[in-house]
Short mmCIF file of C-alpha atoms in Angstrom, two decimals:
data_model
loop_
_atom_site.label_atom_id
_atom_site.label_comp_id
_atom_site.label_asym_id
_atom_site.label_seq_id
_atom_site.Cartn_x
_atom_site.Cartn_y
_atom_site.Cartn_z
CA MET A 17 26.20 -1.84 -9.61
CA LEU A 18 26.74 1.82 -8.72
CA VAL A 19 23.54 3.90 -8.71
CA ARG A 20 23.27 7.65 -8.33
CA GLY A 21 20.46 9.17 -6.33
CA SER A 22 19.12 10.95 -9.40
CA GLU A 23 18.92 7.60 -11.22
CA LEU A 24 16.63 6.18 -8.52
CA ARG A 25 13.93 8.66 -9.54
CA SER A 26 13.53 7.07 -12.96
CA ARG A 27 12.89 3.59 -11.58
CA GLU A 28 9.53 2.08 -10.83
CA VAL A 29 8.98 0.55 -7.39
CA ILE A 30 7.34 -2.91 -7.26
CA ASN A 31 6.08 -4.51 -4.06
CA ILE A 32 7.14 -8.17 -4.04
CA SER A 33 4.60 -8.94 -1.30
CA ASP A 34 1.65 -8.56 -3.67
CA GLY A 35 3.17 -7.67 -7.09
CA ARG A 36 1.68 -4.16 -7.10
CA LYS A 37 3.32 -1.22 -8.81
CA LEU A 38 3.76 1.47 -6.17
CA GLY A 39 4.99 4.18 -8.55
CA ASN A 40 8.27 5.94 -9.23
CA VAL A 41 10.60 7.26 -6.56
CA VAL A 42 9.99 10.99 -6.04
CA ASP A 43 12.38 11.58 -3.16
CA VAL A 44 15.04 9.93 -1.03
CA ASP A 45 15.37 10.38 2.75
CA ILE A 46 19.09 10.62 3.60
CA ASP A 47 20.84 10.58 6.97
CA LEU A 48 23.50 13.23 6.30
CA GLU A 49 25.53 12.47 9.42
CA ALA A 50 25.87 8.77 8.62
CA GLY A 51 25.89 9.27 4.85
CA ARG A 52 23.23 6.63 4.29
CA ILE A 53 19.84 6.41 2.63
CA ARG A 54 17.07 5.92 5.20
CA ALA A 55 14.03 5.59 2.93
CA LEU A 56 12.58 5.89 -0.56
CA ILE A 57 9.49 8.02 -1.03
CA VAL A 58 6.83 7.16 -3.61
CA PRO A 59 3.73 9.33 -4.25
CA GLY A 60 0.46 8.07 -2.82
CA ALA A 61 -2.26 6.71 -5.09
CA THR A 62 -4.67 9.19 -6.66
CA ARG A 63 -8.14 9.37 -5.25
CA VAL A 64 -11.39 9.15 -7.22
CA LEU A 65 -10.57 9.97 -10.86
CA GLY A 66 -7.68 12.12 -9.65
CA LEU A 67 -10.15 14.87 -8.70
CA PHE A 68 -9.62 14.75 -4.96
CA GLY A 69 -5.84 14.78 -4.79
CA ARG A 70 -3.60 11.97 -3.62
CA ASN A 71 -3.25 9.79 -0.58
CA GLU A 72 -0.19 10.34 1.63
CA ASP A 73 3.20 9.50 0.17
CA VAL A 74 4.45 5.95 0.71
CA VAL A 75 7.69 5.89 2.73
CA ILE A 76 9.66 2.67 2.27
CA SER A 77 12.52 2.15 4.71
CA TRP A 78 15.85 1.24 3.14
CA GLU A 79 15.80 -2.13 4.95
CA LYS A 80 12.73 -3.08 2.89
CA VAL A 81 14.56 -2.58 -0.44
CA LYS A 82 15.36 -6.08 -1.69
CA ARG A 83 16.89 -5.45 -5.14
CA ILE A 84 17.69 -2.49 -7.37
CA GLY A 85 17.59 -3.36 -11.06
CA TYR A 86 18.17 -1.37 -14.22
CA ASP A 87 14.45 -0.55 -14.60
CA VAL A 88 12.79 -1.35 -11.28
CA ILE A 89 13.32 -1.41 -7.54
CA LEU A 90 11.89 -4.43 -5.71
CA VAL A 91 10.70 -3.80 -2.15
CA GLU A 92 8.85 -5.74 0.50
CA HIS A 93 6.27 -3.24 1.70
CA ARG A 94 3.43 -4.21 3.99
CA PRO A 95 1.30 -1.14 4.66
CA PHE A 96 -0.29 -0.77 8.05
CA SER A 97 -3.87 -1.92 8.04
CA SER A 98 -6.52 -0.50 10.30
CA PRO A 99 -7.92 -2.81 12.96
CA PRO A 100 -11.26 -4.44 12.10
CA GLY A 101 -14.52 -3.04 13.30
#
């Protein structure tokens, strides 16, 4: 399946690690010298009732993209967690 960069923006990103919807692709990080996609960028989650802005954007490296479908992109994203205590 051939997919244009502009078509990626209309697809929802689903994390197969926990089944969560991460959002729609808002940007693509491209290595112009190599001509390859390095990462997909999804907007961060909104904060309390959307009044306090958004968290940082979620950057998903291209290696974590598992499948691109007609409606969704499946990724294996494990966000960094802060150490306990």
